[in-house]
Coordinates of C-alpha atoms in Angstrom, one line a residue:
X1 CA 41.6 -17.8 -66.7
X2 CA 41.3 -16.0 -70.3
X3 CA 38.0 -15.3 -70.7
X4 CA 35.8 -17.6 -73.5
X5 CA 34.0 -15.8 -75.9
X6 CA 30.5 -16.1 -76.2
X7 CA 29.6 -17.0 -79.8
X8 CA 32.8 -17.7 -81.3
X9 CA 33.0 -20.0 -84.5
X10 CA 31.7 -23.4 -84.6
X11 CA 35.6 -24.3 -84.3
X12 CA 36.0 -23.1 -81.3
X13 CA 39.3 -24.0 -80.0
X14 CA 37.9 -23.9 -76.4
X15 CA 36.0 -27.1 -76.9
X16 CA 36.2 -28.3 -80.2
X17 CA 33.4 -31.5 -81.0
X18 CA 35.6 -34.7 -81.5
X19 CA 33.6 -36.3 -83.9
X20 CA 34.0 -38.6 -86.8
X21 CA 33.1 -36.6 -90.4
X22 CA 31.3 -39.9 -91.1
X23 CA 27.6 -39.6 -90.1
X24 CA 27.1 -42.0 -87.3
X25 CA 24.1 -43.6 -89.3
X26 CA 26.2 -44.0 -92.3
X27 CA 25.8 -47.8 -93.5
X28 CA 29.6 -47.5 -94.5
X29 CA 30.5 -46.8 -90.5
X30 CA 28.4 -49.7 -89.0
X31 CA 28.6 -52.9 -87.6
X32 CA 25.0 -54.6 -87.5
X33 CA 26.7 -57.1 -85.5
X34 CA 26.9 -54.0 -82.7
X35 CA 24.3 -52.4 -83.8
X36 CA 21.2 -54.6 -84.8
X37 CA 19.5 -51.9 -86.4
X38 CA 22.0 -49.9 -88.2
X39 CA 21.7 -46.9 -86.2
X40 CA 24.6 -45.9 -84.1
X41 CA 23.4 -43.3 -81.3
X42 CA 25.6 -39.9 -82.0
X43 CA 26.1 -39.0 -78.4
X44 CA 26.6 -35.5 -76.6
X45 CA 27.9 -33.1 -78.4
X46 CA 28.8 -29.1 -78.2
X47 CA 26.5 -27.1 -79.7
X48 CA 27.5 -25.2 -83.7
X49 CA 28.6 -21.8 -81.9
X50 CA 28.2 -19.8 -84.8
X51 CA 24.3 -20.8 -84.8
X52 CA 23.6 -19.9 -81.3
X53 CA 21.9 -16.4 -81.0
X54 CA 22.2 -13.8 -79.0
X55 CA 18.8 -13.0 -76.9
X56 CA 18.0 -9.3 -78.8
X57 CA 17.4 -12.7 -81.5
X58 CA 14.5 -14.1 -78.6
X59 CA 10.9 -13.4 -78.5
X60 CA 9.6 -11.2 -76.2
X61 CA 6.7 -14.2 -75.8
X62 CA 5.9 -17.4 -77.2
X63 CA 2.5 -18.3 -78.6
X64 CA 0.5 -21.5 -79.7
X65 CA 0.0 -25.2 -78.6
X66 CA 3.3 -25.4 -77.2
X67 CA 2.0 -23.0 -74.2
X68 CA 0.1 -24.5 -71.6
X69 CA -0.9 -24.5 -68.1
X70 CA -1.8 -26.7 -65.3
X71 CA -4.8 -25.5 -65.2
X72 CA -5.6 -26.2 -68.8
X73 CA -5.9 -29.7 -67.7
X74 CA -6.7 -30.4 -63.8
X75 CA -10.2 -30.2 -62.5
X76 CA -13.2 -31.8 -61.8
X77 CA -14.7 -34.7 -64.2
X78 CA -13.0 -36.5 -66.5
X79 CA -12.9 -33.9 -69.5
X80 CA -10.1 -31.7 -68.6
X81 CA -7.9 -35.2 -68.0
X82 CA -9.3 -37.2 -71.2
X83 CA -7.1 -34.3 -72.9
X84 CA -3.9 -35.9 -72.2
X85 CA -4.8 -39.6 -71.1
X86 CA -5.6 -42.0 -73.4
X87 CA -6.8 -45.7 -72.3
X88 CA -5.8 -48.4 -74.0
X89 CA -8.5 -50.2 -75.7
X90 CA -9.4 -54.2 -75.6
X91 CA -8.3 -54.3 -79.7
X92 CA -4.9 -52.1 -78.9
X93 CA -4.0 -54.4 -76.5
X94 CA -4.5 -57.7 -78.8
X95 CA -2.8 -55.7 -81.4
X96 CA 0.4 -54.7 -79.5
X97 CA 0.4 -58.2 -77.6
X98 CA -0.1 -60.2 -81.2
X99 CA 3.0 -57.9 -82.7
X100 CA 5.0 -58.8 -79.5
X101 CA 4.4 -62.5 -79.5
X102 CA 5.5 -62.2 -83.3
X103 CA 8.6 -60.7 -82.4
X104 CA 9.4 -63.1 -79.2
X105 CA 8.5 -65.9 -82.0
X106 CA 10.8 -64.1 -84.2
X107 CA 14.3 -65.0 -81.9
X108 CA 15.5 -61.4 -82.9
X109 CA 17.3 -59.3 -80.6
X110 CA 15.7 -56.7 -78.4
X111 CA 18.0 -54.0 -79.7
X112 CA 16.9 -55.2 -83.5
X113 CA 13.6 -53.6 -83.2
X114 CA 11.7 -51.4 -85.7
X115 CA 8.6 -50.8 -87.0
X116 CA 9.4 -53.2 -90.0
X117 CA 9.6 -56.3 -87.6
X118 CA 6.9 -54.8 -84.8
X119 CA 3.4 -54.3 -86.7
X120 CA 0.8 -52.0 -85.6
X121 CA -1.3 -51.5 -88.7
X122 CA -4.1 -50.3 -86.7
X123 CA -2.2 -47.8 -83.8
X124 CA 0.0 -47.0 -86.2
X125 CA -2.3 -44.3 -87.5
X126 CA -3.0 -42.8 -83.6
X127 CA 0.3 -42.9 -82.6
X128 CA 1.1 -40.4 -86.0
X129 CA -0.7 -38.1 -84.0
X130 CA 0.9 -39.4 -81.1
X131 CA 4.2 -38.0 -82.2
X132 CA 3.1 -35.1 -83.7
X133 CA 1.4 -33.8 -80.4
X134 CA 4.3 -34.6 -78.8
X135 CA 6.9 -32.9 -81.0
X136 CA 4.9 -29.8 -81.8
X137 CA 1.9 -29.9 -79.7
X138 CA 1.3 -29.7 -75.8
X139 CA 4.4 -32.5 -76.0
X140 CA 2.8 -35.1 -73.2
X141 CA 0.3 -37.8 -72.9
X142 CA -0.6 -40.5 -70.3
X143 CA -1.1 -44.1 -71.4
X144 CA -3.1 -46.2 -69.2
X145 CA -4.0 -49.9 -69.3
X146 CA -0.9 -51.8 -70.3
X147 CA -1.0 -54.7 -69.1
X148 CA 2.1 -55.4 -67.1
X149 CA 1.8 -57.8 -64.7
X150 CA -0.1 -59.8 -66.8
X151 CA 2.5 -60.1 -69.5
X152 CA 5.2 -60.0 -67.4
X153 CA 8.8 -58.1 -67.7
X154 CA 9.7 -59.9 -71.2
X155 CA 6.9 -59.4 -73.1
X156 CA 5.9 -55.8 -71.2
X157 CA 9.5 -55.1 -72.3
X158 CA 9.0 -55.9 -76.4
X159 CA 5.7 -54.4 -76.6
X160 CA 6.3 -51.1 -74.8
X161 CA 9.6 -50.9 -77.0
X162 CA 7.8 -51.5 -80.3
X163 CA 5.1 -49.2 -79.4
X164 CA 8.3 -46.8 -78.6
X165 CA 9.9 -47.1 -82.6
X166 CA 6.4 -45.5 -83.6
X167 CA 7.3 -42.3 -81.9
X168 CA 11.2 -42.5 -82.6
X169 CA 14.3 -43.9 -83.0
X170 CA 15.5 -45.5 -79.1
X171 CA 18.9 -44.1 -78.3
X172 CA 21.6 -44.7 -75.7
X173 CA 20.5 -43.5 -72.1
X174 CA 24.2 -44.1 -70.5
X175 CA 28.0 -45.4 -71.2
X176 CA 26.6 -48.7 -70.9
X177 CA 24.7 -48.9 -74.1
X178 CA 21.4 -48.8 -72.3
X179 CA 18.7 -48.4 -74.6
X180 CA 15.7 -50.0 -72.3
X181 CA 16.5 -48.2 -69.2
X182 CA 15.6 -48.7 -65.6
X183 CA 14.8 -45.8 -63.0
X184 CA 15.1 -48.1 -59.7
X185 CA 16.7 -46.9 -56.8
X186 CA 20.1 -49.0 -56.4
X187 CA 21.3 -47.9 -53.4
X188 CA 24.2 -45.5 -54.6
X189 CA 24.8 -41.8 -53.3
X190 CA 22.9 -39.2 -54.4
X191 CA 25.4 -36.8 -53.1
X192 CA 27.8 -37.7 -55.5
X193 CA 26.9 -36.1 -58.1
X194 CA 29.8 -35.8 -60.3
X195 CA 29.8 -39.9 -60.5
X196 CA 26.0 -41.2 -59.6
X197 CA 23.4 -40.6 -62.4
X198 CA 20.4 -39.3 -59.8
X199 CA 17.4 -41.8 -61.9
X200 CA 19.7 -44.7 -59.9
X201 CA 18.9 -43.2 -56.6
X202 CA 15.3 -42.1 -54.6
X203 CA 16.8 -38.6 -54.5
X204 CA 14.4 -36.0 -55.6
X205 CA 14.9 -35.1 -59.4
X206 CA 14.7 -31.3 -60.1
X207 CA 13.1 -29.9 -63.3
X208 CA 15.2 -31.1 -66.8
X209 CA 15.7 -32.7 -69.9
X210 CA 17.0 -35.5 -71.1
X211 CA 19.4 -35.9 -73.6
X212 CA 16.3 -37.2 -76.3
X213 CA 14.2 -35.7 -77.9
X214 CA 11.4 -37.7 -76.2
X215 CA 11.3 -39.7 -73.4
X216 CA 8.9 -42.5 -72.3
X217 CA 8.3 -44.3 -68.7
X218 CA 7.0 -47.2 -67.9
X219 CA 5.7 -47.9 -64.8
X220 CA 6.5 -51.7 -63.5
X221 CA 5.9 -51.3 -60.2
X222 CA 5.3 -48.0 -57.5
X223 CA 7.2 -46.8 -54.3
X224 CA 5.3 -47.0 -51.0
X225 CA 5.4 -43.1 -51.2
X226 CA 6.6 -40.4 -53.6
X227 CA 8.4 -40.9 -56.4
X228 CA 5.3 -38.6 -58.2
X229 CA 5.6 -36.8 -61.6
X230 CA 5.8 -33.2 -62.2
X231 CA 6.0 -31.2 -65.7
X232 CA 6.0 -28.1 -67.3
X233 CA 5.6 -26.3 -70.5
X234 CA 9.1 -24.5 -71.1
X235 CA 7.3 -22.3 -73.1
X236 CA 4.7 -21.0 -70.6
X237 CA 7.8 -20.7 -68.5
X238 CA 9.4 -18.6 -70.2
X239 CA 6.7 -16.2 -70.8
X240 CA 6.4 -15.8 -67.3
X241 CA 10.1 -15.3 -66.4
X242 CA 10.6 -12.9 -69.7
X243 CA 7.7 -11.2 -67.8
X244 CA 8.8 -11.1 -64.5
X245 CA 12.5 -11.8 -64.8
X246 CA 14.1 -10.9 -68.2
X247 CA 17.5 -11.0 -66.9
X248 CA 17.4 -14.8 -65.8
X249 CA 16.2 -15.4 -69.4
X250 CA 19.1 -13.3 -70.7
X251 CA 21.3 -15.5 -68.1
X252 CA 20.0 -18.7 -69.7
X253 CA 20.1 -17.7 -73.4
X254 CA 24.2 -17.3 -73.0
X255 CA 26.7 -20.4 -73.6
X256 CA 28.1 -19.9 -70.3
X257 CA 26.6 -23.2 -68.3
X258 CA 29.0 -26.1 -68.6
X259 CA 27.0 -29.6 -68.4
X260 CA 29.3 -32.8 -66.7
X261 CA 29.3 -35.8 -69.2
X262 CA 30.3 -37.8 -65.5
X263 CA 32.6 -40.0 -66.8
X264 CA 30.1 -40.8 -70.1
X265 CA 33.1 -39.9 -72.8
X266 CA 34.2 -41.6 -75.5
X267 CA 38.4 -41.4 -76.3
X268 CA 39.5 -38.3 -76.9
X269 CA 36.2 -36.0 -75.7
X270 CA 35.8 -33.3 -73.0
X271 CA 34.8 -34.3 -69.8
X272 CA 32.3 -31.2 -70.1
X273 CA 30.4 -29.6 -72.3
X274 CA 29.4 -25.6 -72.7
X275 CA 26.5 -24.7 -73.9
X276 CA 23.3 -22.3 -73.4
X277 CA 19.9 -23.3 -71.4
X278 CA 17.8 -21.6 -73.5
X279 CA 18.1 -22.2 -78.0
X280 CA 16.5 -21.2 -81.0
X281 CA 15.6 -23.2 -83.3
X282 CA 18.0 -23.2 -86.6
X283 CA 15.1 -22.1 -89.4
X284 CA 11.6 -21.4 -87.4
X285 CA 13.5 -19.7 -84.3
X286 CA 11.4 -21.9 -81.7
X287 CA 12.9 -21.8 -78.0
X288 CA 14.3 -25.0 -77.0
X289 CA 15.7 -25.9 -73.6
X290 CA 18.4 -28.2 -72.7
X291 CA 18.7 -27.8 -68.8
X292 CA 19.4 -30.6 -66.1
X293 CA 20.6 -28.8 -62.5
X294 CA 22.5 -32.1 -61.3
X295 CA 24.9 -31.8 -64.4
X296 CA 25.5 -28.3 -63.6
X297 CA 26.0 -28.1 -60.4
X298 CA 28.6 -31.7 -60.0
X299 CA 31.6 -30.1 -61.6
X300 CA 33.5 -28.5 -59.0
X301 CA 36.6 -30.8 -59.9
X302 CA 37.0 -28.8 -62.8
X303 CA 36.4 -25.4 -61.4
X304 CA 38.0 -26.0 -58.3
X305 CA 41.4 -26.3 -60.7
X306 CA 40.6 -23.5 -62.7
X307 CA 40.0 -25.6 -65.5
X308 CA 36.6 -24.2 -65.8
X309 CA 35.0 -21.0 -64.5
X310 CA 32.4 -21.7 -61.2
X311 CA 29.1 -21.2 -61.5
X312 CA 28.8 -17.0 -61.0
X313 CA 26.2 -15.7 -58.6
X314 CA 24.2 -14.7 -61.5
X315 CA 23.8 -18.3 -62.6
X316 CA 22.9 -19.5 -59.4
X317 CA 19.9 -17.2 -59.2
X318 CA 19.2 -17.7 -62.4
X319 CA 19.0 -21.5 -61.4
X320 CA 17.2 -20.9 -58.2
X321 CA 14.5 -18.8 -59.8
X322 CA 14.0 -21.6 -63.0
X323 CA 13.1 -24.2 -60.7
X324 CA 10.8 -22.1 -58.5
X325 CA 8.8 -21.2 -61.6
X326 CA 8.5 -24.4 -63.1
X327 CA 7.1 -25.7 -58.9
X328 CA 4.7 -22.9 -59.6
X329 CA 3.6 -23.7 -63.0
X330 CA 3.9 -27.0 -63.3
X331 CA 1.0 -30.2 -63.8
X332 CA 1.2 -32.9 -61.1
X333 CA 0.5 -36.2 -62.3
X334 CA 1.0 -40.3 -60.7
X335 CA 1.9 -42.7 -62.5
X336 CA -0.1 -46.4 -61.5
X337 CA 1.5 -49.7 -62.6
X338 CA 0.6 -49.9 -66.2
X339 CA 0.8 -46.3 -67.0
X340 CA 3.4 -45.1 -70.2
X341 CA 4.3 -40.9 -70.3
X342 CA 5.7 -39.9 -73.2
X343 CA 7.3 -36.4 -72.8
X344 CA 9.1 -34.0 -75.1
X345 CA 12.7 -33.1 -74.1
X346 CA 12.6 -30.4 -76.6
X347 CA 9.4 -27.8 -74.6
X348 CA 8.7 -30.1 -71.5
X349 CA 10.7 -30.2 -68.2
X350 CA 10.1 -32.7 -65.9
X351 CA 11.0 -33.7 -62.3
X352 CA 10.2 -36.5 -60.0
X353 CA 9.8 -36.3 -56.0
X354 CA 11.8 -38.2 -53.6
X355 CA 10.2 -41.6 -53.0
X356 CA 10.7 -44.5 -50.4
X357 CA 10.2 -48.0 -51.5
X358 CA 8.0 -51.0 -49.9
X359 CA 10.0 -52.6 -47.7
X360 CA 11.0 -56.8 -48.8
X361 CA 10.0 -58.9 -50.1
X362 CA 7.7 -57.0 -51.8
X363 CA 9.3 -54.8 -55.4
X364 CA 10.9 -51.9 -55.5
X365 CA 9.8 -49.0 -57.7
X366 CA 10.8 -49.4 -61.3
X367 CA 10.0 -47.8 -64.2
X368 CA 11.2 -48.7 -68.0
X369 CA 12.4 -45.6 -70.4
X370 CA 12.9 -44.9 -72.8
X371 CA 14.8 -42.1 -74.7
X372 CA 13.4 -41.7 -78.5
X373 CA 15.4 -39.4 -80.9
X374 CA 13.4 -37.6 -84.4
X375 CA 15.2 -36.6 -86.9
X376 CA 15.1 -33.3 -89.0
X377 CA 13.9 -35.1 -92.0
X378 CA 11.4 -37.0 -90.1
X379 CA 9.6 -33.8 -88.7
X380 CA 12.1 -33.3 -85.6
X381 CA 13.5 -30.0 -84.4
X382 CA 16.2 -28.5 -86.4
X383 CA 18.8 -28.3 -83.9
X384 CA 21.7 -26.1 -83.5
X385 CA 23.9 -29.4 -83.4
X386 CA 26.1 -31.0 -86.0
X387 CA 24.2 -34.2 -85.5
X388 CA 20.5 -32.9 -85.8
X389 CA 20.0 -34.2 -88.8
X390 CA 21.3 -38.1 -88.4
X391 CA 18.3 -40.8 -87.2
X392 CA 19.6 -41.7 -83.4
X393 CA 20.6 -37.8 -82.6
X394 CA 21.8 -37.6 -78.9
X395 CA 21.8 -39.8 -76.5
X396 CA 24.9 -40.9 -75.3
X397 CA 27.0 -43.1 -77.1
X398 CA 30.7 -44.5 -75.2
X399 CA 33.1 -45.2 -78.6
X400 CA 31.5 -48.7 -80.1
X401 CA 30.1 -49.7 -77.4
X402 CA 26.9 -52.0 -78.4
X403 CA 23.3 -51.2 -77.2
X404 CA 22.1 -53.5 -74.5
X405 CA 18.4 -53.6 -73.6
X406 CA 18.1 -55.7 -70.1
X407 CA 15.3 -56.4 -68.0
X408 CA 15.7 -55.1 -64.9
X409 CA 18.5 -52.7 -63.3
X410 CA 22.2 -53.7 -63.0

């Protein structure tokens, strides 16, 4: 196999991104009978080559907000955890429940909804700072007190997504069209990793990212055991690996790690995608980390044909020793029935332990996402991506196919 070269043009023949030249958020491209809101989701893309950087172009260490540790907020009392938990109050409550009896009143469609039709005059102002902690601060909080089982799936399901379209725009989560997503355990094979999406099984989930800038769970209903949170500050990471391990962070700033789209590709794309771990940012040079193990690791039916290279014993240390540090460095957290995290995809990783369920009749654990996209022009990152700039950046997006926000699992 001809070797590929590292930062080659953004045309790179290699792996060339098949999209259209028409912004997927043109008005002109659109079908609001598809797309309710006039948003298409852009979908996985390869990164712009030419705007990838070598890692002479990285910081030697990372400073401000961005940076945390565990410590920062576990401890005794109820400072240290008041930092990043926020209860909902008796008047947010009859705000977000008075918006979504509006919007049930309204007959519109689930996947219609924005903060134009979903009115939070009052939050609206908090969750500004919501986002903005989020995007550019420590990049999680814990919302506690909604009140699920009271309002039930349906109107659980309208409020938490028009709290959602406060923080971003909701993009697809799968070929589907899955914009209200579903983390329930149906059954399928965790081994198979090259077809199963892992947030469908109780398999543990290793430290990553979504393909979002954000991402928000919901939880409907907890597993008789396990199935607890863990995150981590990429940023703190990285200082301690570019301490302790420069070469891994050399390793993970190089386009050399192919990513499985499993199936998830519209006519005419790559089955794959190559890319780096480790980014900077286009104008203000800010790390940002795009990693998921499970995507990584699922594509020996490419490698095994020499369609690909395999993952070199380099990359698998450099694997091997990422997760161990985020274990080390990461915040443990459990999410009770009524809790919401919101988490940035951009300086967050986060993983989830294996978990068994109750057994019947009683539910099995469930938790709505959802995966929020911010634009560029709307105080986002500025990504090294062809789409950064359009509303619904990322996700992933199957040709035309129309976003669907269901209840429960299918």
């Amino acid at each position: 196999m001809a070797p590929v070269p590292l930062y080659p043009s953004s045309t790179d023949p290699t792996q060339v991104s098949k999209h259209s030249s028409l912004p997927s958020d043109s008005p002109a491209g659109i079908s609001t009978s598809l797309f309710p809101d006039g948003i298409k989701t852009s979908g996985q893309h390869p990164p712009l080559y030419d705007q990838l950087r070598p890692y002479s172009d990285f910081p030697k260490q990372i400073t401000g907000p961005t940076v945390w540790e565990a410590r920062d907020y576990v401890g005794d009392g109820t400072e240290k955890r008041e930092r990043w938990t926020h209860q909902f109050s008796e008047e947010e409550i009859e705000e977000l429940s008075g918006a979504a009896d509006e919007f049930l009143a309204s007959g519109r469609t689930l996947t219609g909804i924005t903060q134009d039709n979903f009115h939070l005059p009052k939050l609206a102002t908090f969750l500004s700072e919501v986002r903005e902690d989020l995007l550019n601060g420590k990049g999680f909080i814990l919302f506690k007190g909604f009140p699920v089982r009271d309002w039930g799936n349906s109107k659980a399901a309208v409020a938490y997504m028009g709290l959602g379209t406060y923080l971003g725009y909701f993009v697809s989560q799968n070929g589907k069209g899955h914009v209200l997503g579903h983390v329930k355990d149906l059954g399928e094979d965790a081994t198979q990793t090259d077809k199963v999406r892992i947030y469908r099984t109780n398999a543990r989930q290793f430290f990553h990212a979504d393909d979002s800038d954000l991402v928000g769970l919901l939880c409907i209903a907890k597993a008789l055991e396990g199935g607890e949170s863990d995150i981590v500050s990429v940023h703190h990471v990285y200082n301690v690996l570019q301490a302790e391990r420069p070469d891994v962070v050399e390793t993970l700033t190089k386009p050399i790690w192919y990513f499985d789209r499993k199936g998830e590709t519209s006519v005419g794309q790559e089955e794959f995608i190559r890319t780096s771990v480790f980014y900077l940012e286009k104008d203000d040079g800010r790390v940002y980390c795009k990693w998921d193990p499970y995507y990584v690791k699922s594509l020996a039916r490419f490698s095994d044909k020499g369609i690909i290279p395999p993952l070199s014993a380099e990359q698998l240390e450099a694997a091997q020793v990422l997760e161990d540090t985020c274990q080390r460095l990461s915040l443990h957290m459990i999410l009770d029935v009524g809790d919401i995290q919101f988490l940035s995809n951009e300086h967050v990783l986060h993983a989830r332990t294996e978990y068994t369920d109750h057994p019947p009749p009683a539910p099995r654990r469930h938790l709505m996402r959802l995966w929020l996209a911010t634009p560029e022009d709307e105080g986002g990152w500025k990504l090294p991506f062809h789409d950064s700039a359009e509303k619904k950046r990322g996700g992933i997006q199957v040709n035309d196919q129309a976003p669907v926000a269901m209840l429960d699992a299918d």
